[in-house]
Coordinates of C-alpha atoms and ligand atoms in Angstrom, one line a residue:
M1 CA 8.3 -43.1 -26.4
Y2 CA 6.7 -43.9 -23.3
R3 CA 3.2 -41.9 -23.7
T4 CA 1.6 -39.6 -26.2
H5 CA -0.9 -38.5 -23.7
T6 CA -1.5 -38.4 -20.5
C7 CA -4.0 -40.1 -17.9
G8 CA -6.3 -37.3 -17.5
E9 CA -6.8 -36.2 -21.2
L10 CA -8.5 -38.4 -23.3
R11 CA -12.3 -37.9 -24.4
A12 CA -14.8 -39.2 -26.6
A13 CA -13.4 -37.1 -29.4
D14 CA -10.3 -39.2 -29.3
I15 CA -12.1 -42.0 -30.4
N16 CA -10.2 -44.5 -32.6
T17 CA -6.9 -42.7 -31.9
E18 CA -4.1 -44.6 -31.2
V19 CA -2.6 -43.7 -28.1
T20 CA 0.1 -44.6 -25.3
L21 CA -0.1 -43.9 -21.6
A22 CA 2.0 -44.5 -18.6
G23 CA 1.3 -44.3 -15.2
W24 CA 0.5 -46.4 -12.1
V25 CA -2.1 -49.4 -12.0
G26 CA -5.2 -48.8 -9.4
K27 CA -7.5 -51.4 -9.3
V28 CA -7.4 -54.2 -11.5
R29 CA -10.8 -55.9 -12.1
N30 CA -10.1 -59.5 -13.8
L31 CA -13.4 -61.1 -15.2
G32 CA -12.0 -63.9 -16.7
A33 CA -12.4 -62.9 -20.1
M34 CA -12.3 -59.5 -19.5
A35 CA -10.2 -57.2 -17.4
F36 CA -10.3 -53.7 -16.7
I37 CA -7.1 -51.7 -15.0
D38 CA -7.5 -48.2 -13.6
L39 CA -4.2 -46.2 -15.0
R40 CA -3.1 -43.3 -12.9
D41 CA -0.8 -40.5 -13.1
R42 CA -0.7 -36.9 -11.4
Y43 CA -3.5 -35.8 -14.6
G44 CA -6.2 -38.4 -13.8
V45 CA -7.4 -42.1 -14.4
T46 CA -8.1 -43.7 -17.7
Q47 CA -9.5 -47.0 -17.7
L48 CA -7.5 -49.9 -20.1
A49 CA -9.6 -52.5 -21.5
V50 CA -9.1 -56.4 -21.8
N51 CA -11.3 -58.7 -24.0
E52 CA -11.1 -62.0 -25.6
N53 CA -10.2 -60.4 -28.8
S54 CA -7.1 -58.7 -27.1
P55 CA -3.4 -59.9 -27.9
A56 CA -2.0 -62.8 -25.8
A57 CA 1.0 -61.2 -25.0
V58 CA -1.0 -58.5 -23.2
R59 CA -3.7 -60.9 -21.3
E60 CA -1.1 -62.9 -20.1
I61 CA 0.5 -59.3 -18.4
V62 CA -2.6 -58.4 -17.2
D63 CA -2.7 -61.5 -15.3
T64 CA 0.7 -60.8 -13.1
L65 CA -0.2 -57.1 -12.6
G66 CA -0.1 -55.7 -8.9
R67 CA -1.1 -52.6 -7.4
E68 CA 1.2 -49.9 -8.3
F69 CA 2.9 -51.7 -10.9
V70 CA 4.0 -48.5 -13.3
I71 CA 3.6 -49.6 -16.9
R72 CA 3.2 -48.4 -20.5
A73 CA -0.4 -49.4 -22.3
T74 CA -0.9 -49.0 -25.9
G75 CA -4.0 -48.9 -27.4
T76 CA -7.1 -47.6 -29.6
V77 CA -9.5 -45.0 -28.0
V78 CA -13.1 -46.6 -27.8
E79 CA -16.3 -45.5 -26.6
R80 CA -17.2 -47.3 -23.1
S81 CA -20.1 -48.9 -23.0
A82 CA -20.7 -48.2 -19.0
K83 CA -20.1 -44.7 -19.1
N84 CA -19.0 -43.3 -15.7
P85 CA -20.2 -39.5 -15.7
K86 CA -17.8 -38.7 -12.3
M87 CA -14.1 -39.5 -14.5
A88 CA -13.2 -37.1 -16.7
T89 CA -12.5 -39.9 -19.0
G90 CA -15.1 -41.5 -18.1
E91 CA -16.8 -41.6 -21.6
I92 CA -13.8 -44.0 -23.4
E93 CA -11.3 -46.6 -22.2
I94 CA -8.4 -48.3 -24.3
A95 CA -8.7 -51.3 -25.5
L96 CA -4.9 -52.2 -25.6
T97 CA -2.8 -53.6 -28.3
E98 CA 0.7 -53.6 -26.5
L99 CA 1.5 -53.7 -22.2
K100 CA 4.9 -53.5 -20.8
V101 CA 5.7 -53.5 -17.2
L102 CA 8.3 -51.0 -16.4
S103 CA 8.4 -51.4 -12.7
R104 CA 7.1 -53.9 -10.5
A105 CA 6.0 -52.7 -7.2
D106 CA 5.9 -54.5 -3.5
T107 CA 2.4 -54.4 -1.8
P108 CA 2.0 -50.6 -0.8
P109 CA 1.5 -50.2 2.7
F110 CA -1.8 -48.6 2.4
T111 CA -4.5 -48.1 -0.1
I112 CA -3.1 -45.2 -2.7
E113 CA -6.9 -44.0 -3.0
E114 CA -8.8 -41.2 -2.1
N115 CA -9.1 -42.3 1.1
S116 CA -6.5 -44.2 2.6
D117 CA -6.5 -47.1 5.0
G118 CA -3.4 -45.9 6.6
G119 CA -2.8 -44.5 9.9
D120 CA -0.9 -41.1 10.2
D121 CA 2.2 -42.4 11.3
L122 CA 2.2 -45.0 8.3
R123 CA 1.5 -42.4 5.7
M124 CA 4.5 -39.8 7.2
K125 CA 6.7 -43.2 7.1
Y126 CA 5.9 -43.5 3.1
R127 CA 5.3 -40.1 2.7
Y128 CA 6.5 -40.3 -1.2
L129 CA 3.2 -43.3 -1.4
D130 CA 1.1 -40.8 0.5
L131 CA 1.8 -37.8 -2.2
R132 CA 1.1 -40.0 -4.7
R133 CA -2.9 -39.9 -4.0
G134 CA -5.1 -37.6 -5.4
P135 CA -6.6 -35.3 -2.6
L136 CA -2.5 -34.4 -1.5
Q137 CA -1.5 -34.0 -5.6
R138 CA -4.4 -31.3 -5.1
N139 CA -3.2 -29.8 -2.6
M140 CA 0.5 -29.3 -4.2
M141 CA -1.2 -28.4 -6.8
L142 CA -3.3 -25.9 -5.6
R143 CA 0.1 -24.7 -3.5
H144 CA 1.7 -24.1 -6.6
R145 CA -0.7 -22.1 -8.4
M146 CA -0.9 -19.9 -5.1
A147 CA 2.8 -19.5 -5.3
Q148 CA 2.6 -18.4 -8.5
S149 CA -0.3 -16.5 -8.3
A150 CA 1.3 -14.4 -5.3
R151 CA 4.5 -14.4 -7.6
G152 CA 2.5 -12.9 -10.6
F153 CA 1.5 -10.5 -8.4
L154 CA 4.1 -9.0 -7.0
D155 CA 6.2 -9.0 -10.4
R156 CA 3.9 -7.2 -12.0
E157 CA 3.8 -4.7 -8.8
G158 CA 7.4 -4.2 -9.1
F159 CA 8.6 -6.3 -6.2
L160 CA 12.0 -7.7 -7.1
E161 CA 12.9 -11.6 -5.8
I162 CA 15.8 -11.7 -3.6
E163 CA 17.3 -14.6 -1.6
T164 CA 18.3 -13.9 2.0
P165 CA 21.4 -16.2 3.8
F166 CA 20.5 -19.5 5.7
L167 CA 22.8 -19.1 7.4
I168 CA 23.0 -16.2 10.3
S169 CA 23.8 -15.7 13.3
S170 CA 21.5 -16.6 16.7
T171 CA 19.8 -13.6 18.4
P172 CA 17.9 -13.9 22.0
E173 CA 14.9 -12.1 20.4
G174 CA 11.6 -14.6 19.1
A175 CA 11.5 -18.1 19.7
R176 CA 14.1 -20.3 19.6
D177 CA 17.0 -20.6 16.8
F178 CA 18.0 -23.7 15.3
V179 CA 21.6 -23.8 14.9
V180 CA 24.7 -25.2 13.3
P181 CA 27.9 -25.6 14.2
S182 CA 30.6 -24.0 12.1
R183 CA 33.6 -26.1 11.3
M184 CA 35.6 -23.2 10.4
S185 CA 35.5 -21.5 13.4
A186 CA 35.8 -23.9 16.0
G187 CA 33.6 -23.1 18.6
Q188 CA 30.4 -21.0 17.0
F189 CA 27.8 -21.3 15.4
Y190 CA 25.0 -20.1 12.5
A191 CA 21.6 -20.2 13.3
L192 CA 18.9 -20.5 10.8
P193 CA 16.6 -17.6 10.2
Q194 CA 13.6 -17.2 11.8
S195 CA 12.7 -15.1 9.2
P196 CA 14.6 -12.7 6.7
Q197 CA 13.3 -9.4 9.1
T198 CA 16.3 -7.8 9.5
F199 CA 18.0 -8.9 5.6
K200 CA 14.9 -7.5 4.0
Q201 CA 15.2 -4.2 5.9
L202 CA 19.2 -3.9 4.7
L203 CA 17.8 -4.3 1.3
M204 CA 15.5 -1.6 1.7
V205 CA 18.4 0.5 2.9
A206 CA 20.2 -0.6 0.0
G207 CA 17.8 1.0 -2.2
Y208 CA 15.7 -1.8 -3.9
D209 CA 12.3 -0.8 -3.1
R210 CA 10.2 -3.4 -3.4
Y211 CA 11.5 -6.9 -2.2
F212 CA 9.4 -10.1 -1.8
Q213 CA 10.7 -14.1 -1.7
I214 CA 8.7 -17.5 -0.7
V215 CA 11.0 -18.2 2.2
R216 CA 11.6 -21.1 4.5
C217 CA 11.8 -19.7 7.9
F218 CA 12.7 -21.9 11.0
R219 CA 11.7 -21.8 14.2
D220 CA 12.6 -24.4 17.2
E221 CA 9.3 -23.9 19.3
D222 CA 7.5 -26.6 20.9
L223 CA 5.0 -27.8 18.3
R224 CA 1.7 -27.3 19.1
A225 CA -0.7 -28.3 16.2
D226 CA -0.5 -26.8 12.8
R227 CA 3.4 -25.7 13.5
Q228 CA 6.3 -26.7 11.8
P229 CA 9.8 -26.3 12.4
E230 CA 10.4 -25.5 9.2
F231 CA 7.6 -23.4 6.9
T232 CA 7.5 -20.9 4.3
Q233 CA 6.6 -17.2 4.1
I234 CA 5.5 -15.1 1.3
D235 CA 8.2 -12.0 2.7
C236 CA 7.4 -8.8 1.7
E237 CA 8.8 -5.3 2.3
M238 CA 8.4 -1.7 0.6
S239 CA 10.2 1.7 0.9
F240 CA 8.4 4.7 0.8
V241 CA 5.4 3.8 2.3
D242 CA 2.8 4.1 5.2
Q243 CA 0.8 1.2 6.8
E244 CA -2.1 2.6 4.2
D245 CA -0.3 1.7 1.0
V246 CA 1.3 -1.6 2.6
L247 CA -2.5 -2.9 3.6
E248 CA -3.7 -1.4 0.0
T249 CA -1.1 -3.6 -1.9
F250 CA -1.5 -6.4 0.1
E251 CA -5.4 -6.7 0.2
R252 CA -5.1 -6.1 -3.5
M253 CA -3.0 -9.3 -3.7
A254 CA -4.8 -11.6 -1.5
R255 CA -8.2 -10.7 -3.5
F256 CA -6.2 -11.6 -6.7
M257 CA -5.1 -15.0 -5.3
F258 CA -8.8 -15.8 -3.9
S259 CA -9.6 -14.8 -7.3
E260 CA -7.5 -16.5 -9.5
T261 CA -6.7 -20.0 -7.7
I262 CA -9.6 -20.7 -6.1
G263 CA -12.2 -18.3 -7.9
V264 CA -13.9 -16.4 -4.6
E265 CA -14.4 -12.8 -5.2
F266 CA -15.3 -10.7 -2.0
G267 CA -16.7 -7.5 -3.7
T268 CA -16.1 -3.9 -4.3
E269 CA -16.3 -3.3 -0.2
P270 CA -12.8 -2.9 0.9
F271 CA -12.0 -5.5 3.9
R272 CA -12.7 -5.1 7.4
R273 CA -10.9 -3.4 9.8
M274 CA -10.8 -3.7 13.2
S275 CA -8.5 -2.5 15.9
W276 CA -6.5 -4.7 18.1
A277 CA -8.4 -3.4 21.2
E278 CA -12.1 -4.0 19.8
A279 CA -10.8 -7.8 18.1
M280 CA -10.1 -8.6 22.2
A281 CA -13.3 -7.3 23.7
R282 CA -15.4 -8.3 20.6
Y283 CA -14.0 -11.7 19.8
G284 CA -11.9 -12.5 22.7
N285 CA -8.9 -13.0 20.7
D286 CA -7.0 -11.0 18.2
K287 CA -7.6 -13.1 15.2
P288 CA -11.9 -13.2 15.2
D289 CA -13.2 -15.5 13.0
L290 CA -16.0 -13.2 11.1
R291 CA -17.9 -16.0 9.4
F292 CA -20.5 -15.3 12.7
G293 CA -21.5 -13.5 15.3
M294 CA -22.2 -14.4 18.8
E295 CA -20.2 -11.5 19.9
I296 CA -19.0 -11.1 23.6
N297 CA -21.0 -8.6 25.9
E298 CA -19.3 -7.4 29.1
L299 CA -21.7 -7.6 32.2
T300 CA -18.7 -6.3 34.6
A301 CA -20.9 -3.4 35.7
Q302 CA -24.7 -5.4 35.8
A303 CA -23.6 -8.2 37.3
K304 CA -21.7 -7.3 40.3
G305 CA -23.1 -6.3 43.8
H306 CA -25.7 -9.2 43.9
G307 CA -24.2 -11.4 46.8
F308 CA -23.0 -13.8 43.8
G309 CA -19.2 -14.1 45.7
V310 CA -17.5 -15.4 42.7
F311 CA -18.8 -12.5 40.3
D312 CA -18.5 -10.0 43.0
D313 CA -15.0 -10.9 43.2
A314 CA -14.3 -10.7 39.6
E315 CA -12.3 -8.3 37.6
Y316 CA -14.1 -8.9 34.5
I317 CA -17.9 -10.4 33.9
G318 CA -18.8 -11.4 30.3
G319 CA -21.2 -13.3 27.9
I320 CA -22.1 -14.5 24.7
V321 CA -25.6 -15.1 23.1
A322 CA -26.1 -18.6 21.9
T323 CA -28.7 -17.6 19.4
G324 CA -31.5 -20.7 19.4
C325 CA -29.8 -22.9 21.8
A326 CA -32.4 -22.5 24.9
G327 CA -33.0 -26.6 23.7
F328 CA -29.4 -27.6 25.2
T329 CA -29.8 -30.5 27.4
R330 CA -28.0 -30.3 30.3
K331 CA -25.5 -32.9 28.8
Q332 CA -24.5 -30.3 26.1
I333 CA -24.5 -27.4 28.4
D334 CA -22.1 -30.0 30.8
E335 CA -19.5 -30.8 27.5
L336 CA -19.4 -27.1 26.9
T337 CA -18.2 -26.1 30.7
E338 CA -15.8 -29.1 30.4
Y339 CA -14.6 -27.8 27.1
V340 CA -13.5 -24.5 28.6
K341 CA -12.4 -26.4 32.0
R342 CA -9.4 -28.1 29.7
P343 CA -6.3 -26.6 31.4
Q344 CA -5.1 -24.9 28.0
I345 CA -8.5 -23.1 28.5
G346 CA -8.6 -22.7 31.9
A347 CA -12.3 -21.7 32.4
K348 CA -13.5 -22.3 36.2
G349 CA -16.7 -22.8 35.3
L350 CA -20.0 -21.6 33.0
V351 CA -22.8 -19.8 34.6
W352 CA -25.6 -20.5 31.9
I353 CA -29.0 -18.2 31.5
R354 CA -32.0 -20.4 29.4
L355 CA -34.5 -17.7 27.8
D356 CA -37.7 -20.4 27.2
E357 CA -39.9 -19.9 23.8
G358 CA -42.3 -19.6 26.4
G359 CA -40.7 -16.1 27.8
E360 CA -39.5 -18.2 31.0
I361 CA -36.0 -17.7 32.7
K362 CA -33.9 -20.3 34.4
S363 CA -30.3 -20.2 35.5
S364 CA -27.3 -21.5 37.2
V365 CA -27.5 -19.0 39.4
D366 CA -30.9 -18.3 40.3
K367 CA -29.7 -17.9 43.7
F368 CA -28.7 -14.8 43.6
Y369 CA -30.3 -13.3 40.8
T370 CA -34.2 -12.3 40.2
P371 CA -35.6 -13.3 36.6
E372 CA -35.9 -9.3 36.3
V373 CA -32.1 -9.0 36.7
L374 CA -31.2 -11.7 33.9
R375 CA -34.3 -10.5 31.5
E376 CA -32.2 -6.9 31.9
W377 CA -28.9 -8.7 31.3
A378 CA -30.6 -10.4 28.2
V379 CA -31.8 -7.8 26.8
A380 CA -28.6 -5.7 27.3
M381 CA -26.6 -9.1 25.3
G382 CA -29.3 -8.7 22.9
A383 CA -31.0 -12.1 23.6
Q384 CA -34.4 -13.4 22.7
N385 CA -36.6 -15.8 23.8
G386 CA -34.7 -19.4 22.4
D387 CA -31.5 -18.3 23.3
L388 CA -28.7 -19.7 25.5
I389 CA -26.8 -16.9 27.7
F390 CA -23.3 -18.2 28.8
V391 CA -21.1 -16.2 31.3
V392 CA -17.6 -16.1 32.6
S393 CA -16.2 -14.4 35.0
G394 CA -12.8 -13.7 36.5
E395 CA -9.2 -12.0 35.2
R396 CA -10.0 -10.2 32.3
R397 CA -8.1 -11.8 30.0
R398 CA -8.3 -15.3 30.7
S399 CA -12.1 -14.2 30.8
L400 CA -11.8 -13.1 27.3
T401 CA -10.2 -16.4 26.1
V402 CA -12.4 -18.6 27.5
L403 CA -15.1 -16.7 26.1
S404 CA -13.3 -16.7 22.6
E405 CA -12.8 -20.6 22.6
L406 CA -16.5 -21.1 24.3
R407 CA -17.8 -19.1 20.9
L408 CA -15.5 -20.8 18.3
E409 CA -16.6 -24.1 19.5
L410 CA -20.6 -23.3 19.6
G411 CA -19.5 -21.6 16.0
S412 CA -18.3 -24.9 15.2
R413 CA -21.2 -27.1 16.5
L414 CA -24.0 -25.2 15.3
G415 CA -22.4 -25.3 12.2
L416 CA -21.1 -21.7 11.3
R417 CA -17.9 -22.0 10.7
D418 CA -18.3 -23.4 6.7
K419 CA -15.1 -23.9 5.3
S420 CA -16.2 -22.8 1.9
R421 CA -16.9 -18.8 3.1
F422 CA -14.0 -16.7 3.5
A423 CA -14.6 -13.6 6.2
P424 CA -11.3 -11.5 5.8
L425 CA -10.1 -8.8 7.8
W426 CA -7.0 -6.3 8.9
V427 CA -6.7 -6.2 12.4
V428 CA -4.6 -2.9 13.5
D429 CA -3.5 -0.9 16.2
F430 CA -1.9 -3.9 17.8
P431 CA 0.1 -3.0 21.3
L432 CA 3.7 -2.8 20.7
L433 CA 5.0 -4.1 23.6
E434 CA 3.7 -6.7 25.7
W435 CA 4.5 -6.8 29.6
D436 CA 6.1 -10.4 31.0
D437 CA 5.2 -10.9 34.7
E438 CA 7.3 -13.9 35.1
T439 CA 10.5 -12.2 33.7
A440 CA 9.4 -8.4 34.7
R441 CA 10.4 -7.0 31.4
F442 CA 8.3 -5.8 28.3
Y443 CA 8.6 -7.9 25.3
A444 CA 7.9 -6.8 21.1
M445 CA 4.9 -7.8 20.4
H446 CA 5.9 -8.0 16.8
H447 CA 9.2 -7.6 16.9
P448 CA 11.7 -4.9 17.9
F449 CA 12.0 -2.8 14.6
T450 CA 8.1 -2.4 14.4
S451 CA 7.4 1.5 14.7
P452 CA 5.2 3.1 17.6
K453 CA 2.3 5.2 16.1
P454 CA 3.7 8.7 16.2
E455 CA 1.1 10.3 18.2
D456 CA 1.9 7.2 21.1
I457 CA 5.7 8.1 20.9
P458 CA 5.6 10.4 24.1
L459 CA 3.6 7.4 26.1
L460 CA 7.0 5.3 25.6
E461 CA 8.7 7.5 28.7
S462 CA 5.4 7.5 30.7
D463 CA 3.1 4.2 29.8
P464 CA 5.1 2.3 27.5
G465 CA 2.7 -0.5 27.9
A466 CA -0.1 1.6 26.1
V467 CA 1.4 2.5 23.1
R468 CA 0.4 1.4 19.7
A469 CA 2.0 0.0 17.1
N470 CA 1.9 0.5 13.2
A471 CA 1.2 -3.2 13.0
Y472 CA -1.3 -5.2 11.0
D473 CA -2.0 -8.8 10.8
F474 CA -4.3 -10.1 7.6
V475 CA -6.6 -12.5 9.5
V476 CA -9.5 -14.9 7.6
N477 CA -11.8 -17.5 9.6
G478 CA -10.0 -16.8 12.9
V479 CA -6.7 -17.9 11.0
E480 CA -3.8 -15.1 11.1
V481 CA -2.6 -15.1 7.6
G482 CA 0.2 -12.7 7.4
G483 CA 1.3 -10.0 9.7
G484 CA 3.6 -7.0 9.3
S485 CA 4.2 -3.7 10.3
I486 CA 5.8 -0.7 9.3
R487 CA 9.3 -0.2 10.8
I488 CA 11.6 2.0 12.8
F489 CA 13.8 3.4 10.4
E490 CA 15.4 5.9 13.0
P491 CA 18.6 5.3 14.7
D492 CA 17.4 6.8 17.9
L493 CA 13.9 5.4 18.0
Q494 CA 15.7 1.8 17.2
A495 CA 17.9 2.6 20.1
R496 CA 15.1 3.6 22.6
M497 CA 13.1 0.3 21.5
F498 CA 16.1 -2.0 22.7
E499 CA 16.5 -0.2 25.6
L500 CA 12.8 -0.9 26.3
L501 CA 13.4 -4.4 25.6
G502 CA 16.0 -4.8 28.7
F503 CA 19.2 -4.4 26.1
T504 CA 22.1 -2.5 27.1
P505 CA 23.6 -0.3 24.6
E506 CA 26.0 -2.6 23.9
S507 CA 24.3 -5.9 24.0
A508 CA 22.0 -4.1 21.4
Q509 CA 25.2 -3.1 19.0
E510 CA 26.5 -6.6 19.5
Q511 CA 23.3 -8.3 18.5
F512 CA 21.7 -5.7 16.2
G513 CA 24.8 -3.2 15.2
F514 CA 24.2 -4.3 11.8
L515 CA 21.4 -2.8 11.6
M516 CA 21.7 0.1 13.6
N517 CA 24.7 0.6 11.7
A518 CA 23.0 0.6 8.0
F519 CA 20.3 2.9 9.8
R520 CA 23.1 5.6 9.7
F521 CA 23.7 5.4 6.1
G522 CA 20.4 6.6 4.9
A523 CA 17.8 4.7 5.8
P524 CA 14.4 5.2 3.9
P525 CA 10.8 5.0 6.0
H526 CA 9.6 1.4 4.9
G527 CA 7.3 -1.4 5.9
G528 CA 6.1 -4.5 5.3
I529 CA 4.4 -8.0 5.6
A530 CA 5.0 -11.6 5.4
F531 CA 2.0 -14.6 4.7
G532 CA 2.0 -17.8 6.4
F533 CA 2.1 -19.9 3.2
D534 CA 1.3 -23.1 4.6
R535 CA -1.5 -22.1 6.2
F536 CA -2.7 -19.7 3.5
C537 CA -2.7 -22.7 1.5
S538 CA -4.6 -25.2 4.0
L539 CA -6.9 -22.5 4.2
F540 CA -7.9 -21.8 0.5
G541 CA -7.8 -25.7 0.3
G542 CA -10.6 -25.4 3.3
A543 CA -8.5 -28.1 5.4
D544 CA -7.3 -27.7 8.7
S545 CA -4.1 -29.0 8.6
I546 CA -0.7 -27.2 7.0
R547 CA 0.5 -30.6 7.0
D548 CA -1.7 -31.9 3.9
Y549 CA 0.0 -28.8 1.6
I550 CA 3.5 -29.3 2.8
A551 CA 5.6 -32.1 0.6
F552 CA 7.6 -33.6 3.2
P553 CA 6.4 -32.0 6.7
K554 CA 7.7 -33.1 10.7
N555 CA 5.3 -34.7 12.3
N556 CA 3.8 -33.6 16.3
S557 CA 7.4 -34.3 17.4
G558 CA 9.4 -32.2 14.9
R559 CA 10.7 -35.7 13.4
D560 CA 10.5 -36.6 9.7
V561 CA 10.0 -40.0 10.5
M562 CA 11.0 -40.6 6.2
I563 CA 14.5 -39.8 6.4
D564 CA 14.4 -40.3 10.3
A565 CA 15.9 -37.2 11.1
P566 CA 17.0 -35.5 13.4
S567 CA 19.5 -38.4 13.6
S568 CA 22.9 -38.7 15.4
I569 CA 26.4 -38.1 13.7
A570 CA 29.4 -40.2 13.6
P571 CA 32.6 -39.3 16.1
E572 CA 34.3 -38.2 13.3
Q573 CA 31.7 -35.1 12.0
L574 CA 31.7 -34.1 15.7
E575 CA 35.2 -34.4 15.8
E576 CA 35.6 -32.0 13.2
L577 CA 33.3 -29.9 14.8
N578 CA 34.8 -29.6 17.9
L579 CA 31.8 -30.9 19.4
R580 CA 31.3 -33.6 22.4
I581 CA 28.0 -34.7 23.3
V582 CA 27.6 -34.5 27.1
R583 CA 24.6 -35.9 27.8
P584 CA 23.5 -38.7 25.4
E585 CA 19.8 -39.8 25.7
Ligands
LIG1 N1 8.8 -11.0 9.7 C1 7.8 -10.9 10.4 C2 7.2 -12.0 10.9 O1 7.8 -13.2 10.3 C3 6.8 -10.1 9.1 C4 6.8 -8.5 8.9 O2 6.9 -8.2 10.0 O3 7.2 -8.8 7.8 O4 6.4 -12.5 11.5

């Protein structure tokens, strides 16, 4: 028998019991006559003790133990003289009578403790050792609990868990596909799904009514922070529903998961709803962090026409009030200015207005505006003495992005983004289409199957850019946790949508014929949502990185450095696949 108990379960009530534990050796403190060993497994840590009364054989083995050896230890549970209230098992220790080394260990390349001394790269290379650490184990357990909680909820709501294929065909919409060469169909390729979108819609056509899947999705995108080439969604679809039904169901699921896995309750008020247009105007982005205020105020009308060229020529002028920040030093303001001038954000500069406690107004644009005018802006923005105002101008969309980034950065610096607080909301009424100047065409803001709001359908002909979609995002703390839409289920409307997206009837038929044909055989009205499960987990865990919630993630260059993937394949494999590498690296 390897063990009678785990390393996390013995308590004072077990004193005098004979037990056998198995696990990994953490710290060994050898004090001559006495020695203490921390024995660790997934469930916790238990102290093993050796003293002058212990069998000689045991004492000999203790001298040979190294970190991360796997051992089996038998002994009696005894009361500790020095109790450790920080440990669940801190009241007891095991007086060893038998000890066996089950597996020796090389010295690990980094310490396997709460805070490791290993750098990122090293820990990724030895991911299985990193995964042995408490924080990662807790993350995996949280992920497991969240998955079970979602699954349980959906099962009780009548959702069927149905798997959809990973080897599908490539489509040009959306992100870039990962492709897999086919051996049996020479010169042809499968693609890995970016999501099960079309399959879940086909399941609705097939009458399954409610579907879900905790499923891997693949997108060959440039890896920005917090993105993984393969990631997991809780993917769901329902028939005979409108937007309200979907939001109601998944709001309940979110509440259930928050409550069941991390004990967070949100009271009886429904989650806030905000239109995309409002989110953009007030927060500068479509996933507002509502843990704090500091909303954007537009000043375009007030600030123009005073001879300040930069403002006079701007399409948009707007600002935010940094409450209580009048004491910011020049250096602090310069730092923020540099922050928003970074190329990713693209500000030209930051105008500031300081409202001293004493009532005096100073600004970086004193030459152009009298204190009275500046005071008027301040009043319009709800600013008070002791506040600092930042103003940004330029092209509308860009300025809003700058203000959004500035707001978030200020929020972080002022400690307003506490990770243990959660501010959920639904963002609704997204635009259906997005115009791209470069390619001079519309793109689907969500995806091509998203339905327009019925009242906006006439605009599809006159002003497609103004059409709003039956699309929604679930946002928490500035993170888009989920998104979905009510789908088009009328073949003619779907054909019109493809046309707007630049497909010819032939190319639409070629790419999406299977779906459009299916819709001709009786498609129910349907809609759904997908939650980014990795991100959901990191949000619950109060972390920034999704990587820490994925057992075996890729690094920033999309590589798995542990198994060294991607890698080249043998010439025979290429031959078999009818492939030739034209440009070896
Ligand atoms: N498949 C969509 C996505 O991955 C979500 C949905 O519309 O249900 O974003």
